[in-house]
Short mmCIF file of C-alpha atoms and ligand atoms in Angstrom, two decimals:
data_model
loop_
_atom_site.label_atom_id
_atom_site.label_comp_id
_atom_site.label_asym_id
_atom_site.label_seq_id
_atom_site.Cartn_x
_atom_site.Cartn_y
_atom_site.Cartn_z
CA MET A 26 64.02 75.47 2.47
CA GLU A 27 66.78 73.04 1.46
CA SER A 28 68.52 73.55 4.81
CA ILE A 29 65.54 72.37 6.84
CA GLY A 30 66.06 68.82 8.08
CA VAL A 31 62.97 66.65 7.46
CA LEU A 32 62.97 63.07 8.71
CA LEU A 33 61.20 60.37 6.69
CA PRO A 34 61.72 57.22 8.79
CA TYR A 35 59.90 54.82 6.48
CA PRO A 36 59.69 54.61 2.65
CA THR A 37 56.50 56.21 1.40
CA PHE A 38 54.68 57.21 -1.78
CA PRO A 39 57.47 57.95 -4.33
CA TYR A 40 55.90 61.26 -5.36
CA LEU A 41 56.00 62.46 -1.74
CA GLU A 42 59.59 61.27 -1.29
CA HIS A 43 60.66 63.08 -4.45
CA GLN A 44 58.94 66.29 -3.45
CA LEU A 45 60.45 66.20 0.04
CA GLN A 46 63.89 65.51 -1.46
CA SER A 47 63.61 68.48 -3.81
CA ARG A 48 62.31 70.98 -1.25
CA PHE A 49 64.02 70.03 2.01
CA ASN A 50 67.11 68.39 3.45
CA LEU A 51 65.52 64.93 3.50
CA LEU A 52 66.93 62.56 6.11
CA ARG A 53 65.98 58.90 6.50
CA ALA A 54 67.56 58.04 9.82
CA SER A 55 67.42 59.97 13.06
CA THR A 56 70.49 58.54 14.79
CA LYS A 57 73.20 60.87 13.53
CA HIS A 58 70.97 63.73 12.40
CA ALA A 59 68.66 64.09 15.39
CA ALA A 60 69.82 67.58 16.30
CA SER A 61 69.15 68.91 12.79
CA ILE A 62 65.67 67.46 12.34
CA ARG A 63 62.97 70.13 12.60
CA ALA A 64 60.18 68.17 10.89
CA ALA A 65 59.15 64.53 10.48
CA VAL A 66 56.71 62.89 8.06
CA VAL A 67 55.16 59.62 9.25
CA ASN A 68 52.58 57.25 7.84
CA ALA A 69 49.33 57.18 9.86
CA VAL A 70 49.56 53.41 10.26
CA ASP A 71 53.18 53.40 11.50
CA GLY A 72 52.80 56.51 13.62
CA ALA A 73 55.23 58.20 16.03
CA ASP A 74 55.48 57.10 19.67
CA ALA A 75 57.04 58.93 22.64
CA ASN A 76 60.49 57.44 21.97
CA PHE A 77 60.40 58.66 18.37
CA ILE A 78 59.39 62.17 19.42
CA HIS A 79 61.85 62.49 22.32
CA ALA A 80 64.73 61.31 20.11
CA LEU A 81 64.31 64.53 18.09
CA PRO A 82 65.17 67.49 20.35
CA MET A 83 64.64 70.14 17.64
CA LEU A 84 61.37 68.74 16.23
CA GLU A 85 58.85 71.51 15.47
CA ILE A 86 56.24 69.80 13.33
CA LEU A 87 55.05 66.21 12.87
CA CYS A 88 53.21 65.69 9.58
CA ILE A 89 51.03 62.59 9.38
CA TYR A 90 50.60 61.10 5.91
CA GLY A 91 47.05 60.00 6.61
CA VAL A 92 44.14 60.93 8.84
CA GLY A 93 44.23 58.60 11.86
CA LEU A 94 45.92 59.93 15.00
CA ASP A 95 45.78 56.73 17.06
CA LYS A 96 49.44 55.89 16.51
CA ILE A 97 50.69 59.39 17.40
CA ASP A 98 51.80 60.25 20.94
CA LEU A 99 49.86 63.51 21.04
CA ARG A 100 50.63 64.08 24.71
CA SER A 101 54.39 64.17 24.03
CA CYS A 102 53.82 66.51 21.10
CA ALA A 103 51.70 68.82 23.26
CA GLU A 104 54.28 68.80 26.07
CA ARG A 105 56.98 69.79 23.57
CA GLY A 106 54.82 72.28 21.66
CA ILE A 107 55.24 70.24 18.48
CA ARG A 108 52.69 71.02 15.79
CA VAL A 109 50.83 67.95 14.47
CA THR A 110 49.14 67.90 11.07
CA ASN A 111 47.24 65.19 9.15
CA THR A 112 45.45 64.90 5.80
CA PRO A 113 41.67 65.02 6.34
CA ASP A 114 39.09 65.73 3.62
CA VAL A 115 41.25 64.56 0.68
CA ILE A 116 40.92 60.99 2.03
CA THR A 117 37.18 61.05 2.80
CA ASP A 118 35.65 60.08 -0.54
CA GLU A 119 38.09 57.26 -1.18
CA THR A 120 37.51 55.63 2.18
CA ALA A 121 33.73 55.97 1.85
CA ASP A 122 33.95 54.43 -1.64
CA VAL A 123 35.76 51.42 -0.17
CA ALA A 124 33.00 51.02 2.44
CA MET A 125 30.42 50.88 -0.34
CA ALA A 126 32.57 48.43 -2.32
CA LEU A 127 32.77 46.16 0.73
CA ILE A 128 29.00 46.30 1.29
CA ILE A 129 28.09 45.43 -2.29
CA SER A 130 30.87 42.84 -2.67
CA LEU A 131 29.71 41.14 0.52
CA LEU A 132 25.95 41.17 -0.07
CA ARG A 133 26.11 40.30 -3.77
CA ARG A 134 29.02 37.85 -3.31
CA ILE A 135 30.98 39.63 -6.07
CA CYS A 136 34.27 37.85 -5.27
CA GLN A 137 32.60 34.43 -5.30
CA CYS A 138 30.68 35.20 -8.51
CA ASP A 139 33.89 36.28 -10.24
CA LEU A 140 35.55 33.00 -9.19
CA TYR A 141 32.47 31.06 -10.34
CA VAL A 142 33.08 32.36 -13.86
CA ARG A 143 36.91 32.19 -13.84
CA SER A 144 36.93 28.61 -12.52
CA GLY A 145 34.73 27.38 -15.36
CA ASN A 146 32.11 26.25 -12.86
CA TRP A 147 29.40 28.34 -14.52
CA LYS A 148 30.06 26.61 -17.84
CA ARG A 149 30.43 23.19 -16.26
CA GLN A 150 27.40 23.46 -14.02
CA GLY A 151 25.36 25.47 -16.51
CA SER A 152 23.45 26.95 -13.60
CA SER A 153 23.44 30.51 -12.39
CA TYR A 154 25.13 31.41 -9.13
CA PRO A 155 22.91 31.01 -6.00
CA LEU A 156 20.75 34.01 -5.15
CA THR A 157 22.40 36.64 -2.95
CA THR A 158 21.18 39.60 -0.83
CA LYS A 159 19.87 42.99 -1.94
CA PHE A 160 21.58 46.17 -0.70
CA SER A 161 19.34 48.98 -1.93
CA GLY A 162 16.75 50.04 0.57
CA LYS A 163 18.42 48.42 3.56
CA THR A 164 19.12 50.26 6.82
CA VAL A 165 22.72 51.37 7.19
CA GLY A 166 23.98 52.11 10.69
CA ILE A 167 27.07 54.29 10.95
CA LEU A 168 29.35 54.28 13.99
CA GLY A 169 31.01 57.68 13.96
CA LEU A 170 29.31 60.37 11.88
CA GLY A 171 32.42 62.36 11.09
CA ARG A 172 33.74 63.22 7.61
CA ILE A 173 33.98 59.60 6.46
CA GLY A 174 30.76 58.51 8.22
CA LYS A 175 28.81 61.32 6.58
CA ALA A 176 30.28 60.45 3.17
CA VAL A 177 29.20 56.82 3.64
CA ALA A 178 25.70 58.00 4.62
CA LYS A 179 25.46 60.18 1.52
CA ARG A 180 26.41 57.26 -0.70
CA ALA A 181 24.01 54.88 1.03
CA GLU A 182 21.16 57.39 0.62
CA ALA A 183 21.80 57.23 -3.15
CA PHE A 184 20.99 53.49 -2.81
CA ASN A 185 17.68 54.45 -1.13
CA CYS A 186 18.96 53.22 2.21
CA LYS A 187 17.70 54.47 5.56
CA ILE A 188 20.48 55.93 7.71
CA CYS A 189 20.94 55.69 11.46
CA TYR A 190 24.01 56.33 13.58
CA HIS A 191 25.77 56.45 16.91
CA SER A 192 28.29 59.20 17.61
CA ARG A 193 29.70 60.88 20.71
CA ILE A 194 27.21 63.70 20.13
CA VAL A 195 23.96 64.12 18.22
CA LYS A 196 24.71 65.63 14.81
CA THR A 197 22.01 68.29 14.59
CA GLU A 198 23.01 68.97 10.98
CA CYS A 199 21.97 65.39 10.10
CA GLY A 200 18.43 65.59 11.42
CA SER A 201 17.06 63.11 8.91
CA TYR A 202 19.32 60.34 10.29
CA LYS A 203 18.06 58.49 13.38
CA TYR A 204 20.43 58.72 16.34
CA TYR A 205 20.88 55.83 18.74
CA PRO A 206 22.50 56.55 22.12
CA SER A 207 24.43 53.27 22.19
CA VAL A 208 26.26 51.01 19.74
CA VAL A 209 24.14 48.02 20.78
CA GLU A 210 20.92 49.91 20.03
CA LEU A 211 22.36 50.96 16.67
CA ALA A 212 23.35 47.37 15.86
CA SER A 213 19.89 46.14 16.88
CA ASN A 214 18.24 48.51 14.41
CA CYS A 215 20.29 48.26 11.24
CA ASP A 216 21.11 45.68 8.57
CA ILE A 217 24.62 46.94 7.84
CA LEU A 218 26.88 48.48 10.52
CA VAL A 219 29.76 50.60 9.21
CA VAL A 220 32.64 51.47 11.55
CA ALA A 221 33.91 54.96 10.66
CA CYS A 222 34.93 56.43 14.02
CA SER A 223 38.36 57.31 15.40
CA LEU A 224 40.27 54.73 17.43
CA THR A 225 40.54 55.89 21.04
CA VAL A 226 40.64 54.22 24.45
CA GLU A 227 36.84 54.47 24.46
CA THR A 228 36.36 52.90 21.01
CA HIS A 229 38.90 50.06 21.39
CA HIS A 230 36.93 46.80 20.85
CA ILE A 231 33.73 48.83 20.66
CA ILE A 232 32.46 46.14 18.32
CA ASN A 233 32.25 43.32 20.84
CA ARG A 234 30.25 40.09 21.21
CA GLU A 235 27.14 41.93 22.43
CA VAL A 236 27.18 44.26 19.40
CA MET A 237 27.78 41.39 16.99
CA ASN A 238 24.87 39.41 18.49
CA ALA A 239 22.67 42.53 18.24
CA LEU A 240 23.57 42.94 14.56
CA GLY A 241 22.54 39.33 14.17
CA PRO A 242 22.65 36.45 11.68
CA LYS A 243 21.35 38.61 8.84
CA GLY A 244 23.44 41.63 9.79
CA VAL A 245 26.81 42.55 8.31
CA LEU A 246 29.74 44.48 9.76
CA ILE A 247 31.85 46.82 7.60
CA ASN A 248 35.11 48.19 9.03
CA VAL A 249 36.95 51.07 7.34
CA GLY A 250 38.20 52.49 10.65
CA ARG A 251 40.84 50.62 12.60
CA GLY A 252 41.16 46.91 13.17
CA LYS A 253 41.28 47.45 16.93
CA HIS A 254 37.74 48.76 16.87
CA VAL A 255 36.70 45.10 16.58
CA ASP A 256 37.33 42.18 18.93
CA GLU A 257 38.60 40.03 16.07
CA ALA A 258 38.51 36.74 18.00
CA GLU A 259 34.88 37.36 18.85
CA LEU A 260 34.22 38.29 15.22
CA VAL A 261 35.61 34.97 14.02
CA SER A 262 33.40 33.09 16.52
CA ALA A 263 30.29 35.07 15.60
CA LEU A 264 30.82 34.44 11.88
CA ILE A 265 31.57 30.74 12.28
CA GLU A 266 28.67 30.19 14.68
CA GLY A 267 26.28 32.13 12.43
CA ARG A 268 25.50 34.76 15.07
CA LEU A 269 26.68 37.40 12.56
CA GLY A 270 25.78 37.30 8.88
CA GLY A 271 29.01 38.62 7.35
CA ALA A 272 31.87 41.10 7.49
CA GLY A 273 33.64 43.39 5.04
CA LEU A 274 37.01 44.39 6.47
CA ASP A 275 39.65 46.81 5.19
CA VAL A 276 41.46 46.84 8.53
CA PHE A 277 42.53 44.20 11.02
CA HIS A 278 43.53 43.96 14.67
CA ASP A 279 47.23 43.24 14.07
CA GLU A 280 47.94 44.18 10.44
CA PRO A 281 49.29 42.68 8.28
CA ASP A 282 48.57 39.55 10.36
CA VAL A 283 44.94 38.50 9.85
CA SER A 284 43.05 35.82 11.76
CA GLN A 285 43.57 32.75 9.58
CA GLU A 286 40.05 31.45 10.34
CA LEU A 287 38.67 34.32 8.24
CA PHE A 288 40.34 32.97 5.10
CA GLY A 289 38.04 29.95 4.86
CA LEU A 290 34.78 31.88 5.25
CA ASP A 291 32.69 32.88 2.22
CA ASN A 292 30.68 35.46 4.20
CA VAL A 293 33.61 37.85 4.48
CA VAL A 294 35.44 40.21 2.13
CA LEU A 295 39.01 41.01 3.13
CA LEU A 296 41.04 44.00 1.86
CA PRO A 297 44.66 44.96 2.75
CA HIS A 298 43.95 48.40 4.27
CA VAL A 299 43.48 50.14 0.92
CA GLY A 300 40.98 52.79 2.05
CA SER A 301 43.07 55.67 0.72
CA ALA A 302 45.20 53.70 -1.73
CA THR A 303 44.66 55.35 -5.09
CA VAL A 304 47.13 57.44 -7.07
CA GLU A 305 44.82 60.44 -6.95
CA THR A 306 44.16 60.36 -3.22
CA ARG A 307 47.71 59.51 -2.13
CA THR A 308 48.95 62.38 -4.35
CA ALA A 309 46.42 64.78 -2.81
CA MET A 310 47.49 63.61 0.67
CA ALA A 311 51.15 64.18 -0.27
CA ASP A 312 50.37 67.69 -1.50
CA LEU A 313 48.64 68.38 1.81
CA VAL A 314 51.69 67.18 3.76
CA LEU A 315 53.90 69.48 1.66
CA ALA A 316 51.49 72.39 2.14
CA ASN A 317 51.49 71.79 5.90
CA LEU A 318 55.29 71.84 5.98
CA GLU A 319 55.52 74.99 3.90
CA ALA A 320 52.81 76.70 5.95
CA HIS A 321 54.79 75.96 9.09
CA PHE A 322 58.21 77.02 7.89
CA LEU A 323 57.23 79.86 5.60
CA ALA A 324 54.63 81.31 7.95
CA LYS A 325 57.33 81.87 10.58
CA PRO A 326 59.24 85.14 10.33
CA LEU A 327 62.38 84.45 8.34
CA VAL A 328 64.19 87.00 10.43
CA THR A 329 63.33 87.50 14.07
CA LEU A 330 63.70 91.14 14.85
CA VAL A 331 65.44 91.73 18.14
CA LEU A 332 64.61 95.23 19.34
C1 8YV B 149 46.65 55.97 5.47
C2 8YV B 149 44.93 55.39 7.19
O1 8YV B 149 45.82 56.77 4.68
O2 8YV B 149 44.86 57.71 6.79
C3 8YV B 149 44.77 56.79 7.62
O3 8YV B 149 44.50 56.96 8.84
O4 8YV B 149 44.28 54.53 7.72
C4 8YV B 149 45.82 54.91 6.12
O5 8YV B 149 45.04 54.29 5.10
C5 8YV B 149 47.71 55.30 4.60
O6 8YV B 149 48.39 54.34 5.34
C6 8YV B 149 48.69 56.37 4.14
O7 8YV B 149 49.39 56.81 5.28
#
Protein backbone atom coordinates (compact mmCIF):
# COMPACT_ATOMS: atom_id res chain seq x y z
CA MET A 1 0.00 0.00 0.00
CA GLU A 2 3.02 2.30 -0.34
CA SER A 3 1.38 4.12 -3.24
CA ILE A 4 -1.65 5.18 -1.21
CA GLY A 5 -1.38 8.83 -0.18
CA VAL A 6 -2.19 9.31 3.52
CA LEU A 7 -2.23 12.82 4.94
CA LEU A 8 -1.06 13.43 8.51
CA PRO A 9 -1.55 17.19 8.98
CA TYR A 10 -0.25 17.39 12.55
CA PRO A 11 2.59 15.54 14.34
CA THR A 12 1.25 12.63 16.35
CA PHE A 13 2.33 9.66 18.45
CA PRO A 14 5.75 8.63 16.99
CA TYR A 15 4.76 4.96 16.79
CA LEU A 16 1.75 5.87 14.63
CA GLU A 17 3.85 8.16 12.42
CA HIS A 18 6.43 5.42 11.92
CA GLN A 19 3.84 2.81 11.07
CA LEU A 20 2.09 5.13 8.61
CA GLN A 21 5.45 5.98 7.02
CA SER A 22 6.32 2.31 6.57
CA ARG A 23 2.96 1.20 5.17
CA PHE A 24 1.73 4.15 3.11
CA ASN A 25 2.88 7.15 1.12
CA LEU A 26 2.78 9.47 4.13
CA LEU A 27 2.24 13.13 3.31
CA ARG A 28 2.30 15.98 5.82
CA ALA A 29 0.92 18.85 3.79
CA SER A 30 -2.12 18.90 1.56
CA THR A 31 -1.26 21.87 -0.64
CA LYS A 32 0.73 20.19 -3.41
CA HIS A 33 -0.46 16.63 -2.83
CA ALA A 34 -4.21 17.15 -2.50
CA ALA A 35 -5.10 15.16 -5.60
CA SER A 36 -3.16 12.10 -4.41
CA ILE A 37 -4.52 11.97 -0.87
CA ARG A 38 -7.00 9.12 -0.40
CA ALA A 39 -6.85 8.97 3.40
CA ALA A 40 -6.23 11.37 6.29
CA VAL A 41 -5.41 10.72 9.95
CA VAL A 42 -6.41 13.47 12.38
CA ASN A 43 -6.26 13.87 16.14
CA ALA A 44 -9.72 13.95 17.78
CA VAL A 45 -8.93 17.26 19.48
CA ASP A 46 -7.72 19.00 16.29
CA GLY A 47 -10.36 17.46 14.06
CA ALA A 48 -11.18 18.08 10.38
CA ASP A 49 -13.53 20.88 9.33
CA ALA A 50 -15.33 21.41 6.00
CA ASN A 51 -12.39 23.33 4.50
CA PHE A 52 -10.01 20.48 5.36
CA ILE A 53 -12.30 17.89 3.80
CA HIS A 54 -13.14 19.86 0.64
CA ALA A 55 -9.44 20.57 0.02
CA LEU A 56 -8.96 16.83 -0.59
CA PRO A 57 -10.93 15.86 -3.71
CA MET A 58 -9.85 12.19 -3.66
CA LEU A 59 -10.36 11.58 0.09
CA GLU A 60 -11.98 8.20 0.77
CA ILE A 61 -11.47 7.69 4.49
CA LEU A 62 -10.92 9.97 7.48
CA CYS A 63 -9.36 8.16 10.44
CA ILE A 64 -9.72 9.88 13.81
CA TYR A 65 -6.95 9.18 16.31
CA GLY A 66 -9.30 9.33 19.26
CA VAL A 67 -12.98 8.82 20.03
CA GLY A 68 -14.64 12.25 20.01
CA LEU A 69 -16.37 13.30 16.79
CA ASP A 70 -17.21 16.87 17.78
CA LYS A 71 -14.40 18.40 15.73
CA ILE A 72 -15.22 16.42 12.57
CA ASP A 73 -17.48 17.87 9.87
CA LEU A 74 -19.54 14.70 9.52
CA ARG A 75 -22.03 16.34 7.17
CA SER A 76 -19.30 17.08 4.61
CA CYS A 77 -18.00 13.53 4.95
CA ALA A 78 -21.50 12.12 4.42
CA GLU A 79 -22.10 14.35 1.39
CA ARG A 80 -18.84 13.12 -0.15
CA GLY A 81 -19.30 9.49 0.88
CA ILE A 82 -16.10 9.63 2.94
CA ARG A 83 -15.76 6.85 5.48
CA VAL A 84 -15.08 8.08 9.05
CA THR A 85 -13.48 5.88 11.69
CA ASN A 86 -12.45 6.49 15.32
CA THR A 87 -10.89 4.48 18.15
CA PRO A 88 -13.58 3.50 20.67
CA ASP A 89 -13.21 0.75 23.30
CA VAL A 90 -9.39 0.86 23.50
CA ILE A 91 -9.72 4.32 25.12
CA THR A 92 -12.54 3.51 27.56
CA ASP A 93 -10.65 2.12 30.55
CA GLU A 94 -7.99 4.82 30.50
CA THR A 95 -10.49 7.65 30.47
CA ALA A 96 -12.57 6.05 33.22
CA ASP A 97 -9.38 5.58 35.28
CA VAL A 98 -8.66 9.31 34.97
CA ALA A 99 -12.19 10.11 36.18
CA MET A 100 -11.57 8.02 39.29
CA ALA A 101 -8.16 9.64 39.80
CA LEU A 102 -9.79 13.08 39.65
CA ILE A 103 -12.49 12.09 42.15
CA ILE A 104 -10.08 10.70 44.73
CA SER A 105 -7.48 13.44 44.20
CA LEU A 106 -10.17 16.07 44.70
CA LEU A 107 -11.97 14.59 47.72
CA ARG A 108 -8.82 13.46 49.55
CA ARG A 109 -6.82 16.56 48.51
CA ILE A 110 -4.00 14.33 47.20
CA CYS A 111 -2.20 17.17 45.39
CA GLN A 112 -2.30 19.41 48.48
CA CYS A 113 -1.19 16.56 50.78
CA ASP A 114 1.77 15.80 48.50
CA LEU A 115 2.78 19.48 48.61
CA TYR A 116 2.32 19.51 52.40
CA VAL A 117 5.04 16.87 52.66
CA ARG A 118 7.34 18.19 49.89
CA SER A 119 7.25 21.75 51.28
CA GLY A 120 8.43 20.62 54.71
CA ASN A 121 5.25 21.99 56.26
CA TRP A 122 4.37 18.63 57.81
CA LYS A 123 7.75 18.54 59.58
CA ARG A 124 7.63 22.21 60.51
CA GLN A 125 4.05 22.20 61.72
CA GLY A 126 4.23 18.69 63.15
CA SER A 127 0.50 18.39 62.61
CA SER A 128 -1.34 16.14 60.23
CA TYR A 129 -3.05 17.59 57.18
CA PRO A 130 -6.66 18.81 57.79
CA LEU A 131 -9.35 16.17 57.46
CA THR A 132 -10.73 15.68 53.93
CA THR A 133 -13.82 14.00 52.40
CA LYS A 134 -14.61 10.30 52.01
CA PHE A 135 -15.35 8.90 48.54
CA SER A 136 -16.45 5.32 49.18
CA GLY A 137 -20.17 4.95 49.54
CA LYS A 138 -21.04 8.28 47.97
CA THR A 139 -23.59 8.67 45.16
CA VAL A 140 -22.02 9.07 41.74
CA GLY A 141 -24.13 10.64 39.01
CA ILE A 142 -23.04 9.97 35.43
CA LEU A 143 -24.00 12.23 32.54
CA GLY A 144 -23.86 9.99 29.49
CA LEU A 145 -23.96 6.24 30.14
CA GLY A 146 -22.02 5.19 27.07
CA ARG A 147 -18.80 3.14 27.03
CA ILE A 148 -16.86 5.55 29.24
CA GLY A 149 -19.84 6.33 31.52
CA LYS A 150 -20.46 2.63 32.12
CA ALA A 151 -16.76 2.06 32.86
CA VAL A 152 -16.84 4.88 35.42
CA ALA A 153 -19.97 3.35 36.99
CA LYS A 154 -18.30 -0.05 37.24
CA ARG A 155 -15.29 1.47 38.99
CA ALA A 156 -17.44 3.52 41.36
CA GLU A 157 -19.46 0.41 42.30
CA ALA A 158 -16.17 -1.18 43.41
CA PHE A 159 -15.95 1.76 45.88
CA ASN A 160 -19.44 0.82 47.16
CA CYS A 161 -20.92 3.90 45.53
CA LYS A 162 -24.54 4.21 44.46
CA ILE A 163 -24.90 4.98 40.75
CA CYS A 164 -27.42 7.22 39.04
CA TYR A 165 -27.39 8.73 35.56
CA HIS A 166 -28.91 10.86 32.86
CA SER A 167 -28.65 9.79 29.23
CA ARG A 168 -30.60 10.44 26.04
CA ILE A 169 -32.35 7.11 26.61
CA VAL A 170 -32.94 4.80 29.57
CA LYS A 171 -30.27 2.09 29.57
CA THR A 172 -32.38 -1.00 30.23
CA GLU A 173 -29.21 -3.07 30.57
CA CYS A 174 -28.25 -0.96 33.60
CA GLY A 175 -31.41 -1.54 35.60
CA SER A 176 -29.68 -1.24 38.96
CA TYR A 177 -28.68 2.38 38.21
CA LYS A 178 -31.31 5.06 38.91
CA TYR A 179 -32.22 7.10 35.83
CA TYR A 180 -33.06 10.78 36.09
CA PRO A 181 -34.86 12.42 33.15
CA SER A 182 -32.92 15.69 33.46
CA VAL A 183 -29.39 16.83 34.28
CA VAL A 184 -30.69 19.11 37.05
CA GLU A 185 -32.51 16.22 38.73
CA LEU A 186 -29.36 14.10 38.44
CA ALA A 187 -27.24 16.88 39.96
CA SER A 188 -29.76 17.33 42.77
CA ASN A 189 -29.46 13.66 43.72
CA CYS A 190 -25.76 12.88 43.59
CA ASP A 191 -22.58 13.85 45.44
CA ILE A 192 -20.26 13.55 42.45
CA LEU A 193 -21.35 14.37 38.88
CA VAL A 194 -19.18 12.89 36.11
CA VAL A 195 -19.47 14.26 32.58
CA ALA A 196 -18.93 11.39 30.11
CA CYS A 197 -21.26 12.23 27.22
CA SER A 198 -20.50 13.28 23.64
CA LEU A 199 -20.26 16.97 22.80
CA THR A 200 -23.14 17.95 20.53
CA VAL A 201 -25.26 21.06 20.00
CA GLU A 202 -27.59 19.70 22.68
CA THR A 203 -24.84 19.06 25.26
CA HIS A 204 -22.91 22.33 24.74
CA HIS A 205 -22.83 24.06 28.18
CA ILE A 206 -25.10 21.35 29.53
CA ILE A 207 -23.39 21.93 32.86
CA ASN A 208 -24.72 25.42 33.52
CA ARG A 209 -25.37 27.59 36.59
CA GLU A 210 -28.62 25.77 37.43
CA VAL A 211 -26.88 22.37 37.36
CA MET A 212 -23.95 23.64 39.42
CA ASN A 213 -26.32 25.09 42.04
CA ALA A 214 -28.23 21.78 42.10
CA LEU A 215 -24.98 19.86 42.69
CA GLY A 216 -24.39 22.25 45.54
CA PRO A 217 -21.69 23.34 48.00
CA LYS A 218 -20.84 19.76 48.94
CA GLY A 219 -21.09 18.45 45.39
CA VAL A 220 -18.19 18.00 42.98
CA LEU A 221 -18.05 18.08 39.20
CA ILE A 222 -15.75 15.76 37.23
CA ASN A 223 -15.25 16.38 33.51
CA VAL A 224 -13.59 13.77 31.27
CA GLY A 225 -15.74 14.70 28.25
CA ARG A 226 -15.18 18.00 26.52
CA GLY A 227 -14.49 21.38 28.04
CA LYS A 228 -17.42 22.89 26.16
CA HIS A 229 -19.81 20.71 28.11
CA VAL A 230 -19.28 23.20 30.96
CA ASP A 231 -19.95 26.93 31.13
CA GLU A 232 -16.47 27.60 32.48
CA ALA A 233 -17.16 31.20 33.53
CA GLU A 234 -20.13 30.01 35.56
CA LEU A 235 -17.98 27.21 37.00
CA VAL A 236 -15.40 29.71 38.23
CA SER A 237 -18.14 31.80 39.88
CA ALA A 238 -19.79 28.79 41.50
CA LEU A 239 -16.48 27.57 42.93
CA ILE A 240 -15.39 30.98 44.20
CA GLU A 241 -18.81 31.75 45.69
CA GLY A 242 -19.00 28.32 47.33
CA ARG A 243 -22.15 27.29 45.44
CA LEU A 244 -20.20 24.26 44.15
CA GLY A 245 -17.90 22.20 46.35
CA GLY A 246 -15.16 21.35 43.84
CA ALA A 247 -14.20 20.31 40.33
CA GLY A 248 -11.86 17.76 38.77
CA LEU A 249 -11.19 18.73 35.16
CA ASP A 250 -9.27 16.94 32.41
CA VAL A 251 -10.75 19.16 29.71
CA PHE A 252 -11.35 22.89 29.34
CA HIS A 253 -13.47 25.24 27.26
CA ASP A 254 -10.63 26.66 25.14
CA GLU A 255 -7.68 24.27 25.55
CA PRO A 256 -4.85 24.80 26.22
CA ASP A 257 -6.07 28.15 27.61
CA VAL A 258 -7.57 27.62 31.07
CA SER A 259 -9.47 30.17 33.16
CA GLN A 260 -6.71 31.69 35.28
CA GLU A 261 -9.05 32.03 38.30
CA LEU A 262 -9.00 28.24 38.62
CA PHE A 263 -5.27 28.24 39.36
CA GLY A 264 -5.69 29.84 42.78
CA LEU A 265 -8.41 27.48 44.01
CA ASP A 266 -7.59 24.49 46.24
CA ASN A 267 -10.95 22.81 45.56
CA VAL A 268 -10.04 21.93 41.99
CA VAL A 269 -7.75 19.40 40.30
CA LEU A 270 -6.60 20.36 36.82
CA LEU A 271 -5.19 17.94 34.21
CA PRO A 272 -3.96 18.73 30.65
CA HIS A 273 -6.41 16.52 28.73
CA VAL A 274 -4.58 13.28 29.48
CA GLY A 275 -7.60 10.94 29.46
CA SER A 276 -6.08 8.59 26.90
CA ALA A 277 -2.45 9.59 27.35
CA THR A 278 -0.62 6.40 28.21
CA VAL A 279 1.83 4.46 26.05
CA GLU A 280 -0.40 1.40 26.11
CA THR A 281 -3.61 3.16 25.15
CA ARG A 282 -2.13 5.48 22.52
CA THR A 283 -0.42 2.43 20.95
CA ALA A 284 -3.71 0.51 20.93
CA MET A 285 -5.43 3.54 19.37
CA ALA A 286 -2.69 3.73 16.72
CA ASP A 287 -3.10 0.05 15.91
CA LEU A 288 -6.84 0.63 15.50
CA VAL A 289 -6.20 3.53 13.10
CA LEU A 290 -3.87 1.29 11.07
CA ALA A 291 -6.41 -1.55 11.09
CA ASN A 292 -9.13 0.85 9.92
CA LEU A 293 -6.95 2.02 7.04
CA GLU A 294 -6.02 -1.50 6.01
CA ALA A 295 -9.63 -2.67 6.29
CA HIS A 296 -10.67 0.13 3.95
CA PHE A 297 -7.99 -0.28 1.33
CA LEU A 298 -7.54 -4.03 1.44
CA ALA A 299 -11.25 -4.80 1.66
CA LYS A 300 -11.79 -3.09 -1.70
CA PRO A 301 -11.29 -5.26 -4.78
CA LEU A 302 -7.74 -4.75 -5.95
CA VAL A 303 -8.91 -5.18 -9.50
CA THR A 304 -12.33 -4.00 -10.58
CA LEU A 305 -13.62 -6.41 -13.12
CA VAL A 306 -15.25 -4.68 -16.04
CA LEU A 307 -17.54 -7.15 -17.78
C1 LIG B 1 -7.65 11.87 22.18
C2 LIG B 1 -9.84 12.68 23.08
O1 LIG B 1 -7.75 10.57 22.68
O2 LIG B 1 -10.17 10.59 22.05
C3 LIG B 1 -10.62 11.72 22.27
O3 LIG B 1 -11.75 12.12 21.89
O4 LIG B 1 -10.41 13.44 23.80
C4 LIG B 1 -8.37 12.79 23.10
O5 LIG B 1 -7.90 12.54 24.43
C5 LIG B 1 -6.18 12.29 22.10
O6 LIG B 1 -6.11 13.65 21.81
C6 LIG B 1 -5.52 11.50 20.98
O7 LIG B 1 -6.09 11.94 19.77
